[in-house]
Short mmCIF file of C-alpha atoms in Angstrom, two decimals:
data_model
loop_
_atom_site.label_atom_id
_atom_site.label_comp_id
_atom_site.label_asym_id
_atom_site.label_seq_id
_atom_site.Cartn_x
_atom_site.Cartn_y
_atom_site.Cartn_z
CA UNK A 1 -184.87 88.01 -149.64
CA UNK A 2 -185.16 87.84 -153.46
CA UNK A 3 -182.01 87.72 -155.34
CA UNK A 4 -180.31 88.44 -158.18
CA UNK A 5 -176.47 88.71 -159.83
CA UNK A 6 -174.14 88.44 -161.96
CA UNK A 7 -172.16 85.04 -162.91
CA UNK A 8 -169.00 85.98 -164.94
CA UNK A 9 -165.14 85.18 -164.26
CA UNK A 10 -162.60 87.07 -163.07
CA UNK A 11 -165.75 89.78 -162.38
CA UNK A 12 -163.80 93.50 -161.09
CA UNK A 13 -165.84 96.13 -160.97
CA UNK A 14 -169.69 95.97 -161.74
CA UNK A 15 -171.89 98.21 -163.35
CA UNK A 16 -174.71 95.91 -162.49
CA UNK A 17 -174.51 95.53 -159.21
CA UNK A 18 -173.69 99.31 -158.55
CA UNK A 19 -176.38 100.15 -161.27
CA UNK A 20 -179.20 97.63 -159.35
CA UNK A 21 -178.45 98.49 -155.51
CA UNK A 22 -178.65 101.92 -156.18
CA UNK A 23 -182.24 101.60 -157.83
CA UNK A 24 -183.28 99.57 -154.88
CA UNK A 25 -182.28 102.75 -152.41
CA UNK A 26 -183.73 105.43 -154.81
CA UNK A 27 -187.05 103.50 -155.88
CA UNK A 28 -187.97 102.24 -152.12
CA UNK A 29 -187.48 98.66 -153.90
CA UNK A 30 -186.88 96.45 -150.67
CA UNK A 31 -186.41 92.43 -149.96
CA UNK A 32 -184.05 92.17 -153.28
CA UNK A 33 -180.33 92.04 -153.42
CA UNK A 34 -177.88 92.19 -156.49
CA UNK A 35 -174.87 90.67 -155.94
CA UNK A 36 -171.59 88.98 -157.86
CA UNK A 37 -170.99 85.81 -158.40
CA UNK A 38 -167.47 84.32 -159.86
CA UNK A 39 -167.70 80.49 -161.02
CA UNK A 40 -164.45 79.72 -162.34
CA UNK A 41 -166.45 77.15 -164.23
CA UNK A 42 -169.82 77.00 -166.09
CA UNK A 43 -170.78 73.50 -164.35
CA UNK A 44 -170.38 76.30 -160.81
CA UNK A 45 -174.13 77.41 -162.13
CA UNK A 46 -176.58 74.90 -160.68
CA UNK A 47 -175.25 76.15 -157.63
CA UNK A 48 -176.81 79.35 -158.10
CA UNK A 49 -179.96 78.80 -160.23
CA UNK A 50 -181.30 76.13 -157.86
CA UNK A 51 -181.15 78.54 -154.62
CA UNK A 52 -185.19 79.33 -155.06
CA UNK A 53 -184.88 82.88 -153.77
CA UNK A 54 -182.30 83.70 -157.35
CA UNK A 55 -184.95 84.60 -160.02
CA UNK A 56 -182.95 86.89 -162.07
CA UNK A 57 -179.00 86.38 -163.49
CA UNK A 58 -176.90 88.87 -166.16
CA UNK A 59 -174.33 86.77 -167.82
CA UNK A 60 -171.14 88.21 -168.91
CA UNK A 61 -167.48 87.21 -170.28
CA UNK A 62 -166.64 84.37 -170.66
CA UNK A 63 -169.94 82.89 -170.32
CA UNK A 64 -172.67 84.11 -172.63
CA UNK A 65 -172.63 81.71 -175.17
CA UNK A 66 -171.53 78.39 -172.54
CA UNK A 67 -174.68 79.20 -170.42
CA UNK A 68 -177.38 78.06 -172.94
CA UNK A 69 -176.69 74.29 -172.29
CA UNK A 70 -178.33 75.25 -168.81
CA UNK A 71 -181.24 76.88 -170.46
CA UNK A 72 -184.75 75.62 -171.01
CA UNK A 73 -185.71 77.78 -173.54
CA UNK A 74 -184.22 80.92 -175.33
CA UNK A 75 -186.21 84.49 -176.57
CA UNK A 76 -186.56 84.89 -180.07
CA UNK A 77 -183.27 87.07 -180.30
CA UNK A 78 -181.52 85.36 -177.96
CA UNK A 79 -181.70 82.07 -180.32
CA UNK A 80 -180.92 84.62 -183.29
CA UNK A 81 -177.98 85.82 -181.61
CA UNK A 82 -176.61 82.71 -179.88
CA UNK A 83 -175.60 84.51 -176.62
CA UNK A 84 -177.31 85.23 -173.64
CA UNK A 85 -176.50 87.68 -171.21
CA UNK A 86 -180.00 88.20 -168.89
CA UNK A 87 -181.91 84.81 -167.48
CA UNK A 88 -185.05 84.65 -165.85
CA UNK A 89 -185.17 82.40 -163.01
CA UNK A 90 -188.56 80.71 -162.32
CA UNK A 91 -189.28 78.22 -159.92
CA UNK A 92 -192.23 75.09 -159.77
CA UNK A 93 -194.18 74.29 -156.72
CA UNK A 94 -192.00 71.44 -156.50
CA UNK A 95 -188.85 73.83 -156.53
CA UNK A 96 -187.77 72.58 -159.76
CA UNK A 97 -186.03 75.66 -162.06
CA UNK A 98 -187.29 76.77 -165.02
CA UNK A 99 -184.43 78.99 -166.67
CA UNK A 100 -185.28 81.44 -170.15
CA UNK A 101 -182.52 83.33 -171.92
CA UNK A 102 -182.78 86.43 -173.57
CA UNK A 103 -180.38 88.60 -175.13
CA UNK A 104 -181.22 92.75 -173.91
CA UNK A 105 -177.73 93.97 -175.43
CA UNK A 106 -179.46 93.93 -178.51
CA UNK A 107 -182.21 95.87 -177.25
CA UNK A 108 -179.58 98.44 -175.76
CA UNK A 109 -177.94 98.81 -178.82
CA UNK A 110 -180.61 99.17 -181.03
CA UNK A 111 -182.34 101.97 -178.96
CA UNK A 112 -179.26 103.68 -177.96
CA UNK A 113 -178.31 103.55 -182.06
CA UNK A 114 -181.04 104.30 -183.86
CA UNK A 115 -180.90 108.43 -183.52
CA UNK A 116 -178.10 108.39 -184.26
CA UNK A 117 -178.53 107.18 -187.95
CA UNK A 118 -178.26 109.54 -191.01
CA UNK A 119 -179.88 108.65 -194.54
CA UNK A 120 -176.33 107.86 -195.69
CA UNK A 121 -175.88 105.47 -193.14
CA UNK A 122 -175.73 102.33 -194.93
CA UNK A 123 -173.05 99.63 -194.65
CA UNK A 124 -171.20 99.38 -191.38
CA UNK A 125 -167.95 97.81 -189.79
CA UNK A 126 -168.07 96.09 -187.15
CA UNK A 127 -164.55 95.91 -185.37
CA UNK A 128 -164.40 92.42 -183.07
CA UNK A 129 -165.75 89.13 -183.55
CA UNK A 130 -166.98 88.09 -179.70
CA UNK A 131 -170.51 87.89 -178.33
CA UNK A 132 -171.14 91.39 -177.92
CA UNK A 133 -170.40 91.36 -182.06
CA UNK A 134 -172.87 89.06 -182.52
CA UNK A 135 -175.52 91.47 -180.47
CA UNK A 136 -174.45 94.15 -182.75
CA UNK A 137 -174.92 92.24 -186.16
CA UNK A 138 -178.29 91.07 -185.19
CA UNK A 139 -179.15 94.93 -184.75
CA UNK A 140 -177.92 95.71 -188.12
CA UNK A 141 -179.44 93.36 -190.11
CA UNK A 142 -182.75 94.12 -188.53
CA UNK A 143 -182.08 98.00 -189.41
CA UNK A 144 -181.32 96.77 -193.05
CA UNK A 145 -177.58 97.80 -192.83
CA UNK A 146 -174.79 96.00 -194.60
CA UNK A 147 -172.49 95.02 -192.11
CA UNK A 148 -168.52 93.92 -192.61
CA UNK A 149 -166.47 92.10 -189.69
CA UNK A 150 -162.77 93.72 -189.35
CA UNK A 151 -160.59 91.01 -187.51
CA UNK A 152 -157.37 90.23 -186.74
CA UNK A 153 -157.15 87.25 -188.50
CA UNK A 154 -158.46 86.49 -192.41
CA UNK A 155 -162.02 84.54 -192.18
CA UNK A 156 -164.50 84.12 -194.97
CA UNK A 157 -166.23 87.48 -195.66
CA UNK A 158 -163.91 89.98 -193.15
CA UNK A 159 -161.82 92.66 -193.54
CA UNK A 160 -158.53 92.29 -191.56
CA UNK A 161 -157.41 95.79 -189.78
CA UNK A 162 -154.05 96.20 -192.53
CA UNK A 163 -156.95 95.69 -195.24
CA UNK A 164 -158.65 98.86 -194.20
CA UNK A 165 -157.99 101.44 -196.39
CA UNK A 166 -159.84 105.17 -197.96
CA UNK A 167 -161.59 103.44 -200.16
CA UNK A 168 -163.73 101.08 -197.68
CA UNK A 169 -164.02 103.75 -195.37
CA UNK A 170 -165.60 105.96 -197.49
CA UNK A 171 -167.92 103.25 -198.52
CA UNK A 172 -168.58 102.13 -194.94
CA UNK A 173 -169.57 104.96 -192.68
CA UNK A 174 -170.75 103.45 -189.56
CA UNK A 175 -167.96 101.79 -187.28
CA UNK A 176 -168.68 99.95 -184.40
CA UNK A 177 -166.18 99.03 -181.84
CA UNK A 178 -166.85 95.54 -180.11
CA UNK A 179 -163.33 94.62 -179.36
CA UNK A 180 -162.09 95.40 -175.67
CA UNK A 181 -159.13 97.38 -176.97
CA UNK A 182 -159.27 100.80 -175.44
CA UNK A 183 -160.71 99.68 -172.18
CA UNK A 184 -159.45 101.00 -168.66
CA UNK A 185 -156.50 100.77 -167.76
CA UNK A 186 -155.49 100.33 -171.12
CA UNK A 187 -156.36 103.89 -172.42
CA UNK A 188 -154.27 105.09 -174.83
CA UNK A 189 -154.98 102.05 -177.11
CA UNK A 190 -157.64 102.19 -180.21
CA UNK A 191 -158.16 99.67 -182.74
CA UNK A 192 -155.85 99.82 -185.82
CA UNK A 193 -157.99 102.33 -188.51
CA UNK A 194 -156.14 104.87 -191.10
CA UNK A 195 -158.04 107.22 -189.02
CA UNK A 196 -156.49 110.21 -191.31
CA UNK A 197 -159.55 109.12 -193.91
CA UNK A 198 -162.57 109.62 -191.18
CA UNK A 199 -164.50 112.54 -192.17
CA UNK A 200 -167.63 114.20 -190.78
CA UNK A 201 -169.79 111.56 -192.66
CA UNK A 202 -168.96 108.63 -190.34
CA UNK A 203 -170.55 107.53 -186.95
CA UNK A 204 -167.91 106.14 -184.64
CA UNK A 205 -169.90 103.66 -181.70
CA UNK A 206 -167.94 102.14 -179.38
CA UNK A 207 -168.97 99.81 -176.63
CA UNK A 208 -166.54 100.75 -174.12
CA UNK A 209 -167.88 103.24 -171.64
CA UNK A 210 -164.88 103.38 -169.07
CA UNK A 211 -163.18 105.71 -170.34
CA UNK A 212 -165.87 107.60 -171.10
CA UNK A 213 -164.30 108.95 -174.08
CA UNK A 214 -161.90 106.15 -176.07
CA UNK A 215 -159.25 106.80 -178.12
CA UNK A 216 -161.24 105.27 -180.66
CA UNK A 217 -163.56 108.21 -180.02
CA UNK A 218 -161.46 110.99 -179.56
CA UNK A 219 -159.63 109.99 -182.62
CA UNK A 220 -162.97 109.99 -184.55
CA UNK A 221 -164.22 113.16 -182.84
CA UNK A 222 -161.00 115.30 -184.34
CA UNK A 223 -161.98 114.14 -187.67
CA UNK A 224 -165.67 115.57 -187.41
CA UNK A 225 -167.39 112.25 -187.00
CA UNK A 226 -170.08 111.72 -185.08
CA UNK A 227 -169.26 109.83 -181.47
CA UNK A 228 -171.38 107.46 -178.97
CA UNK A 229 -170.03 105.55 -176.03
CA UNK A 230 -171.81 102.23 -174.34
CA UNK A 231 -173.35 103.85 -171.17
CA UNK A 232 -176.70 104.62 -172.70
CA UNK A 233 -176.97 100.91 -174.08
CA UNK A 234 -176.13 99.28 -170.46
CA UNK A 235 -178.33 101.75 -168.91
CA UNK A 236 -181.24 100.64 -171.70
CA UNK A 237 -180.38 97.01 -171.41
CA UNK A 238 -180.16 97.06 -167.28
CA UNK A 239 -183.58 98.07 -167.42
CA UNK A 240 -185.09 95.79 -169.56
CA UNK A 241 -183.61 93.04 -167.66
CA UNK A 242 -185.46 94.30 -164.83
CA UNK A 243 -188.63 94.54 -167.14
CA UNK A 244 -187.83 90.88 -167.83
CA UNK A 245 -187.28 89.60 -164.06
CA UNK A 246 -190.29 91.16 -163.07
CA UNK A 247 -192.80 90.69 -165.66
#
């Protein structure tokens, strides 16, 4: 029995694993499983990656950017990026591990974003400054848009959210959510915008996809912007991790 998983901690509910297993029923796919696998620590890995039936792992929280001191090489945007959340496992003669990192959020966001983009679609804010930010700002500058981190906290070169006013939002029309504020079960929570200076112009994209529909969203929606949740890029990025385990 090949397998694959998911190393993350705490890990609730799974896309992935619900995601894989039922592509295994419907596509006939048989001697693979997909299951999760909670390491409290990074240094828990080995423990999985040497088992030579594991060929394929998705990293998540808190681990993507920890994992690549187990790595033996990284994909072009993976090493742009500095996160990793898909690993191919592959295995010598001699059973020794041979581990590559890539980075398919990127590829899930770019697809999922890209028809989404008007001509006026130039200079974007990207709310959050975790991994899945970093996924999101590699996108951009590929795309050629001018991208602004909103934060919290006053870095070089970022908004903060009390800094966010008409005038930048009617400079920046794309924002992108990358912060877990909104998430199940905390619903009625949406990052801290002047939403009352959205207008149609502006593409709200939020990473979240449980709720389907954010406040960050709905809030955007009533002001005539244009709205996207993060199901379509897990669903793109899922299977190009499968492209990747199998190719």
């Amino acid at each position: 029995m090949k397998k694959l998983g998911l190393i993350g901690f705490p890990l609730g509910h799974s896309f992935s694993k619900k995601y894989y297993l039922e592509k295994f029923q419907k596509e006939n796919i048989q001697h693979i499983d997909y299951d999760l696998y909670p390491i409290e620590r990074i240094s828990d890995f080995p423990s999985i990656f040497t088992n030579k039936d594991f060929y394929g792992v998705n990293v998540t929280i808190p681990y993507k950017i920890e994992v690549m001191d187990y790595l033996n090489e990284l994909s072009d945007e993976a090493k742009a990026i500095q996160a990793v959340n898909c690993i191919r496992i592959m295995h010598s003669a001699e059973g020794t591990p041979y581990l590559k990192g890539y980075n398919t959020d990127a590829y899930g966001f770019e697809e999922s974003l890209k028809p989404l983009l008007e001509v006026h679609d130039k200079k974007a804010l990207v709310l959050g400054n975790g991994g899945a930010a970093k996924a999101v700002i590699y996108v951009l500058d590929k795309l050629g848009i001018q991208h602004t981190l909103v934060s919290r906290t006053k870095q070089t070169d970022n908004f903060t959210y009390d800094e966010i006013n008409a005038s930048i939002l009617a400079e920046y029309s794309v924002i992108i959510n990358c912060s877990p504020v909104g998430t199940f079960p905390n619903i009625p929570e949406s990052p801290a915008l002047p939403y009352e200076h959205i207008t149609a112009k502006h593409l709200f994209y939020d990473l979240i996809y449980n709720p389907e529909e954010t406040t960050f969203l709905k809030k955007g929606k009533e002001k005539g912007a244009r709205t996207k949740n993060g199901y379509e890029m897990l669903l793109l990025q899922a299977e190009k991790n499968w492209e990747i385990w199998n190719s």
